[in-house]
Short mmCIF file of C-alpha atoms in Angstrom, two decimals:
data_model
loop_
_atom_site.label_atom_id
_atom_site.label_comp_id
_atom_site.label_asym_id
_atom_site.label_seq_id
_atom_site.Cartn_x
_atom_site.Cartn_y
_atom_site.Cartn_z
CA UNK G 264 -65.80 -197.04 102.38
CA UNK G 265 -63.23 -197.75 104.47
CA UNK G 266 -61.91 -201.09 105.49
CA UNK G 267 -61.99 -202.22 109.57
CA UNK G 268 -58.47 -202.40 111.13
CA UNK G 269 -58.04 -205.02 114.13
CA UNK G 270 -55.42 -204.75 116.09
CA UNK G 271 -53.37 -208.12 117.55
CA UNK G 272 -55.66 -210.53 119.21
CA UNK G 273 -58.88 -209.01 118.57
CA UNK G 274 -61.12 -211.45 117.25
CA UNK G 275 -63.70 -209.43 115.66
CA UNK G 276 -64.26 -210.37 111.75
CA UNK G 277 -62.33 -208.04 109.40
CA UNK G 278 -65.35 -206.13 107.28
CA UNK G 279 -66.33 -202.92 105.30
CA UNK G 280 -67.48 -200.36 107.14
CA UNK G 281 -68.37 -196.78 105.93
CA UNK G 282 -66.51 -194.00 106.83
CA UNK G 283 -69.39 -191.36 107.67
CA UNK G 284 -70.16 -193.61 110.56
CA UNK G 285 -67.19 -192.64 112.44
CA UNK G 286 -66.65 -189.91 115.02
CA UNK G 287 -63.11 -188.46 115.94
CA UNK G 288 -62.30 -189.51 119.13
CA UNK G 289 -61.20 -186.52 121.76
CA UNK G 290 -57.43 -186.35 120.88
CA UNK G 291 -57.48 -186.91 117.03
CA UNK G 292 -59.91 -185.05 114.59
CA UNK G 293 -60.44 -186.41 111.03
CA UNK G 294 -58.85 -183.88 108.77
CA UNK G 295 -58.72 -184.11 104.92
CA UNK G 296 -54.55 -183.83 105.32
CA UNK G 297 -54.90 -186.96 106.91
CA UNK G 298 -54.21 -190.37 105.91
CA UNK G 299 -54.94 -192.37 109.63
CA UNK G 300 -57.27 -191.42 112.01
CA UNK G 301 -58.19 -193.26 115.31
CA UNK G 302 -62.17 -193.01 115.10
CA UNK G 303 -64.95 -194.17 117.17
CA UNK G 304 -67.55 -196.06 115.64
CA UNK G 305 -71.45 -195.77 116.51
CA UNK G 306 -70.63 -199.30 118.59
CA UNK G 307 -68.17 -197.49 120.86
CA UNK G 308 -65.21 -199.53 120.39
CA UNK G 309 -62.25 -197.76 119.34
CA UNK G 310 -60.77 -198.63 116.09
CA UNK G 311 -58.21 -197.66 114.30
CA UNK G 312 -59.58 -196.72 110.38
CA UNK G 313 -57.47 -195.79 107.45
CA UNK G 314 -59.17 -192.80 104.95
CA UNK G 315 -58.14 -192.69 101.67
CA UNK G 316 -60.05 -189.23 100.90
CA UNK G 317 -56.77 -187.53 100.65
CA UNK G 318 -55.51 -189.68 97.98
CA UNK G 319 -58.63 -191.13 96.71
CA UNK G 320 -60.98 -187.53 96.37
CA UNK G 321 -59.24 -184.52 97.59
CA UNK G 322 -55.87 -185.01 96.27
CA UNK G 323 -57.41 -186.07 92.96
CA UNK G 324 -59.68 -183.50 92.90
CA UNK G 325 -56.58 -180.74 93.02
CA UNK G 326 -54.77 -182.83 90.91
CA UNK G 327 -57.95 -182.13 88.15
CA UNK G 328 -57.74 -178.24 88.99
CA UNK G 329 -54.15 -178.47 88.00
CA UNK G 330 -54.98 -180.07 84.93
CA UNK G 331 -57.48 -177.54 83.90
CA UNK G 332 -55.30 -174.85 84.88
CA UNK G 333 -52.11 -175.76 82.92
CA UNK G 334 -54.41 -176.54 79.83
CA UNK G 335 -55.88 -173.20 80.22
CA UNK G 336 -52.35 -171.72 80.47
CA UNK G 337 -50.29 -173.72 77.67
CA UNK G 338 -53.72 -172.81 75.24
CA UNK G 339 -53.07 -169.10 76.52
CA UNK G 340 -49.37 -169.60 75.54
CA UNK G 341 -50.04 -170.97 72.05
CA UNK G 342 -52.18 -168.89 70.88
CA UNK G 343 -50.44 -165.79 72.05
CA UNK G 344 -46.31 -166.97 72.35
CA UNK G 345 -44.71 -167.68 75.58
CA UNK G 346 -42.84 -164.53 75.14
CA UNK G 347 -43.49 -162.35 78.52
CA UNK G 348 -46.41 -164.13 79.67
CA UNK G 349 -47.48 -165.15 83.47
CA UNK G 350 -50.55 -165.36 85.51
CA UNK G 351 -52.56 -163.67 88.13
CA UNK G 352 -54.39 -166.63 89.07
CA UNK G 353 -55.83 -168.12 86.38
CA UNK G 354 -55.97 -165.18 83.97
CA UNK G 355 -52.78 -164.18 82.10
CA UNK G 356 -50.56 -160.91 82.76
CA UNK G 357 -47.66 -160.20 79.95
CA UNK G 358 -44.70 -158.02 80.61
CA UNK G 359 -44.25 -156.04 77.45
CA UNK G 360 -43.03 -152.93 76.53
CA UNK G 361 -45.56 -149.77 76.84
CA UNK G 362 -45.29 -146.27 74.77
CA UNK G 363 -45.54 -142.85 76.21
CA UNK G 364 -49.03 -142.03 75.33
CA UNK G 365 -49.55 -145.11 77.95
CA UNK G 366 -47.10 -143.73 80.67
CA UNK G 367 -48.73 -140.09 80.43
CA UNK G 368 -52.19 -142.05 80.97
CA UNK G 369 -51.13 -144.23 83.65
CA UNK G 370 -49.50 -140.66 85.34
CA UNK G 371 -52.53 -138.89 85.07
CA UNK G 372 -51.76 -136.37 82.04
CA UNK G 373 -54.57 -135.58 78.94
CA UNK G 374 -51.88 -135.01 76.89
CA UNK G 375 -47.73 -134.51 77.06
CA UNK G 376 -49.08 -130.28 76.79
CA UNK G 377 -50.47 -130.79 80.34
CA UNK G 378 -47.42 -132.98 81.72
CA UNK G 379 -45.24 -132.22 84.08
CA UNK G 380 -40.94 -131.49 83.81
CA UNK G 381 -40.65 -134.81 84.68
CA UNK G 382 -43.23 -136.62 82.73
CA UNK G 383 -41.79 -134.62 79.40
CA UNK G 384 -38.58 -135.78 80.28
CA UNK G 385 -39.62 -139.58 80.39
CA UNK G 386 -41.56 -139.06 76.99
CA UNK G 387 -38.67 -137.55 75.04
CA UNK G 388 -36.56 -140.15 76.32
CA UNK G 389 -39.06 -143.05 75.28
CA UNK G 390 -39.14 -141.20 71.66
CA UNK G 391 -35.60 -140.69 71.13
CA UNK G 392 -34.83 -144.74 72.11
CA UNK G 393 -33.11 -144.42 74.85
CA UNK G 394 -35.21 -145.37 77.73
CA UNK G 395 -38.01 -148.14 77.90
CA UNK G 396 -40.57 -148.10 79.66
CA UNK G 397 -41.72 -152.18 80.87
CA UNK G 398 -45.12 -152.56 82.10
CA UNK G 399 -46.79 -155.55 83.93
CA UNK G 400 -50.06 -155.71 81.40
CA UNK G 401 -53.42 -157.35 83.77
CA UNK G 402 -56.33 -157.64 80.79
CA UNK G 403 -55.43 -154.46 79.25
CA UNK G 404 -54.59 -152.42 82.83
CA UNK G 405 -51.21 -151.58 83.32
CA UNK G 406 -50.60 -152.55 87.71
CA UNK G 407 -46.36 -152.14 87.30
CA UNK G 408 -43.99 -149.73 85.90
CA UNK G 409 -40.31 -149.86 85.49
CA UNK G 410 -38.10 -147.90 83.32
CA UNK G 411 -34.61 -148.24 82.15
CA UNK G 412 -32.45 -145.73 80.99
CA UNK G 413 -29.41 -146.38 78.53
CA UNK G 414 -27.66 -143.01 78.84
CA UNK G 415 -27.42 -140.23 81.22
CA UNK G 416 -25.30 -136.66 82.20
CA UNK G 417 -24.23 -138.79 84.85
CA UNK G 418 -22.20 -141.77 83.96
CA UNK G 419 -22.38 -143.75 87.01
CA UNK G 420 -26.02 -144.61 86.59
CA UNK G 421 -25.74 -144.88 82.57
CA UNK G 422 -23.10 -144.36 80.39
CA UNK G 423 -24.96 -145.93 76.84
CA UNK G 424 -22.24 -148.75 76.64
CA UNK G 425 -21.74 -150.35 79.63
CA UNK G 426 -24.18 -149.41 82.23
CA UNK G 427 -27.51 -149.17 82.06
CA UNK G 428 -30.14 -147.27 85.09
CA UNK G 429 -33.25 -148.78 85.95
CA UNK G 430 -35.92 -145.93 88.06
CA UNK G 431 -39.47 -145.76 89.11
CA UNK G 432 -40.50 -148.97 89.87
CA UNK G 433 -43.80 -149.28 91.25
CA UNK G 434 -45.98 -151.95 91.57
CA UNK G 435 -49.98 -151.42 92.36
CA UNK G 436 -50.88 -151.97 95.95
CA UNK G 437 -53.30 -154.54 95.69
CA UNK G 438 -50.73 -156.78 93.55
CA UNK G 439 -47.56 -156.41 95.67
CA UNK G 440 -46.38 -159.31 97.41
CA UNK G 441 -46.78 -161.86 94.58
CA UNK G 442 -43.52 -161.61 93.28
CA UNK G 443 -44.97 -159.89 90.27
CA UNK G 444 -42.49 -156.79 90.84
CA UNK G 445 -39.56 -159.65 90.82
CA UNK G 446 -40.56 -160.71 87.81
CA UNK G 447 -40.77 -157.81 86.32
CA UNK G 448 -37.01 -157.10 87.28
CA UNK G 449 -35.89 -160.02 86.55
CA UNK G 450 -37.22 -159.99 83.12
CA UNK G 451 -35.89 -156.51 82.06
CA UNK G 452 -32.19 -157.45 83.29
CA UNK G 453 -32.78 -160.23 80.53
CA UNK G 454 -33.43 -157.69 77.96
CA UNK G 455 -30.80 -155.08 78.87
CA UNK G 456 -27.74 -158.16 78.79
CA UNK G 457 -28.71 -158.79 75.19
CA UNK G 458 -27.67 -155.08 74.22
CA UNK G 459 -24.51 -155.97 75.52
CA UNK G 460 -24.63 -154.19 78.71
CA UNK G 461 -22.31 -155.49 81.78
CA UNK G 462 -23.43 -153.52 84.97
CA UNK G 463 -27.33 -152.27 86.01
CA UNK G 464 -27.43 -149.58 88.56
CA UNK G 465 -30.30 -148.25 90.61
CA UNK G 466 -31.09 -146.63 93.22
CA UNK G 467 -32.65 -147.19 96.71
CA UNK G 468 -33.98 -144.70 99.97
CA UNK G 469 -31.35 -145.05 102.66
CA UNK G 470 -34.48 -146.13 104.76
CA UNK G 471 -36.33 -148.40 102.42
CA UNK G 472 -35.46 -151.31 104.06
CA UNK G 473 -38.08 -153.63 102.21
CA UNK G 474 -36.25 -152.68 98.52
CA UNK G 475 -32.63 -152.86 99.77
CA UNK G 476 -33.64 -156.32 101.15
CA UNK G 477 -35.45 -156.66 97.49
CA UNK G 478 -32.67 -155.72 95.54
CA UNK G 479 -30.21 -157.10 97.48
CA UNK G 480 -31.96 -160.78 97.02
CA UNK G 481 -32.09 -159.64 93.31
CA UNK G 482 -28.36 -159.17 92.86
CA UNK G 483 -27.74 -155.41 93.36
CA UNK G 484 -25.01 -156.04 96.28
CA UNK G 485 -22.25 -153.81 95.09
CA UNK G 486 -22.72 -149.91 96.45
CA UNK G 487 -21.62 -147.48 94.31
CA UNK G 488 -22.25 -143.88 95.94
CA UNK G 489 -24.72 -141.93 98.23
CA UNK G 490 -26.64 -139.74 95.75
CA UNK G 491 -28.43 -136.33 96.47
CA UNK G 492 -29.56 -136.28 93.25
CA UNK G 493 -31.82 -137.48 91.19
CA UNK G 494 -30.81 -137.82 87.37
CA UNK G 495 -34.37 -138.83 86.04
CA UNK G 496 -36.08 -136.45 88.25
CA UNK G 497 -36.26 -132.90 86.05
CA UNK G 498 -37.57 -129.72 87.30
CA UNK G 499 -39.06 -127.03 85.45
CA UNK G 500 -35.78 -126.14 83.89
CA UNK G 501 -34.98 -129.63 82.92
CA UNK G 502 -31.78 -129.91 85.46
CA UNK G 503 -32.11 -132.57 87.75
CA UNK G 504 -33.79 -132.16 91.30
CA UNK G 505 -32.12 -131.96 94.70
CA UNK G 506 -33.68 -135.34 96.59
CA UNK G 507 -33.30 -137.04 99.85
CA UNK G 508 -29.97 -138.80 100.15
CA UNK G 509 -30.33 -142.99 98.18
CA UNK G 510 -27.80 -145.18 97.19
CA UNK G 511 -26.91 -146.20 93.95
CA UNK G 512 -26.88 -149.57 93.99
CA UNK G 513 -25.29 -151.97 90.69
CA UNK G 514 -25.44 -155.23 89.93
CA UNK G 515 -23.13 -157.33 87.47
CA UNK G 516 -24.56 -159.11 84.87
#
């Protein structure tokens, strides 16, 4: 219901009248975002009628959904820790730590006999402590990847004190552009200053202009070198592989 508004000197009676009986008049239409309409009633005359369904239905109404969805959440979040834990929608995704068994699934290998150079490399590495491999965990599907290592021939990505490399961040296609992959980032760089470290390097395509902008808005604003190769990218021998020219890229933390 919505109550009758007069406006000066009209001497009509101020009553109830109900809302449904009103038609938008050419230049307004009644939208749920709105508060005040001007409507037409069935008598013709042009009134002006205030409609609470934003605040009194529709704004409650979302205000329930939130409810339900941060009860959902916090219940999540007790039972489970708060830890690494967000949400795709309304069910939970964790950022946790994954093994190499889980990296040479997620890459497509049987087995680490079957693996490539490269994918060998990543394993030992992962065994031997001194890279991690962070995952963005969707009901038991890994959808992100992103590995840091702490040491490496080259010092200027990682030197096992100082400076630590993150590489081969990926996020699945049909979850990008949710922030997840920021996240993710953000999340590991939390991790790696607790060991101490002062400086996280990676590396970017000259032309990828979406993860320089990325990176850039993540804190990775300091240009180290022009690289034409790759460090965690091992061919058959084990040496690293010649690669399109990137920058190494480091952040201070």
């Amino acid at each position: 219901m919505a109550k009758r508004v007069h406006p000066p000197g009209d001497t009509m009676s101020t009553d109830i009248i109900p809302a449904l009986i009103c038609r938008p008049t050419g230049g307004r239409t009644v939208s749920s975002g709105m508060d005040l309409t001007v409507a037409t009633c069935r008598n013709g005359i042009e009134k002006a009628i205030w409609l609470f369904v934003k605040t009194n239905f529709l704004r409650d109404g979302k205000n329930r959904a939130k409810k339900h969805r941060r009860t959902v959440k916090n219940r999540f979040r007790r039972q489970n820790g708060n830890g690494n834990l967000i949400f795709w929608g309304m069910k939970p995704m964790k950022i946790r730590k994954a093994t190499e068994h889980e990296l040479l699934e997620l890459w497509g290998y049987e087995s680490i006999h079957t693996a490539s150079s490269n994918a060998k490399f990543f394993c030992d590495n992962i065994k031997r402590g001194n890279t991690e491999f962070w995952t963005l965990d969707y009901e038991g599907e890994l959808v992100g990847e992103l590995y840091v290592f702490f040491d490496l021939e080259d010092k200027d990505f990682a030197d096992g004190k100082r400076t630590a490399y993150l590489c081969a961040f990926r996020v699945r296609t049909d979850f990008r552009g949710q922030g997840l992959g920021t996240k993710l980032i953000c999340h590991v760089i939390e991790h790696i200053k607790e060991f101490g470290y002062h400086r996280i390097s990676i590396g970017v395509d000259t032309t990828d202009m979406a993860n320089i902008r990325l990176y850039k808005r993540l804190g990775f604003t300091i240009k180290g070198k022009e690289c034409a190769e790759d460090p965690c990218d091992r061919a058959e021998n084990m040496q690293p592989k010649s690669c399109p020219s990137f920058w190494l890229l480091y952040k201070e933390v």
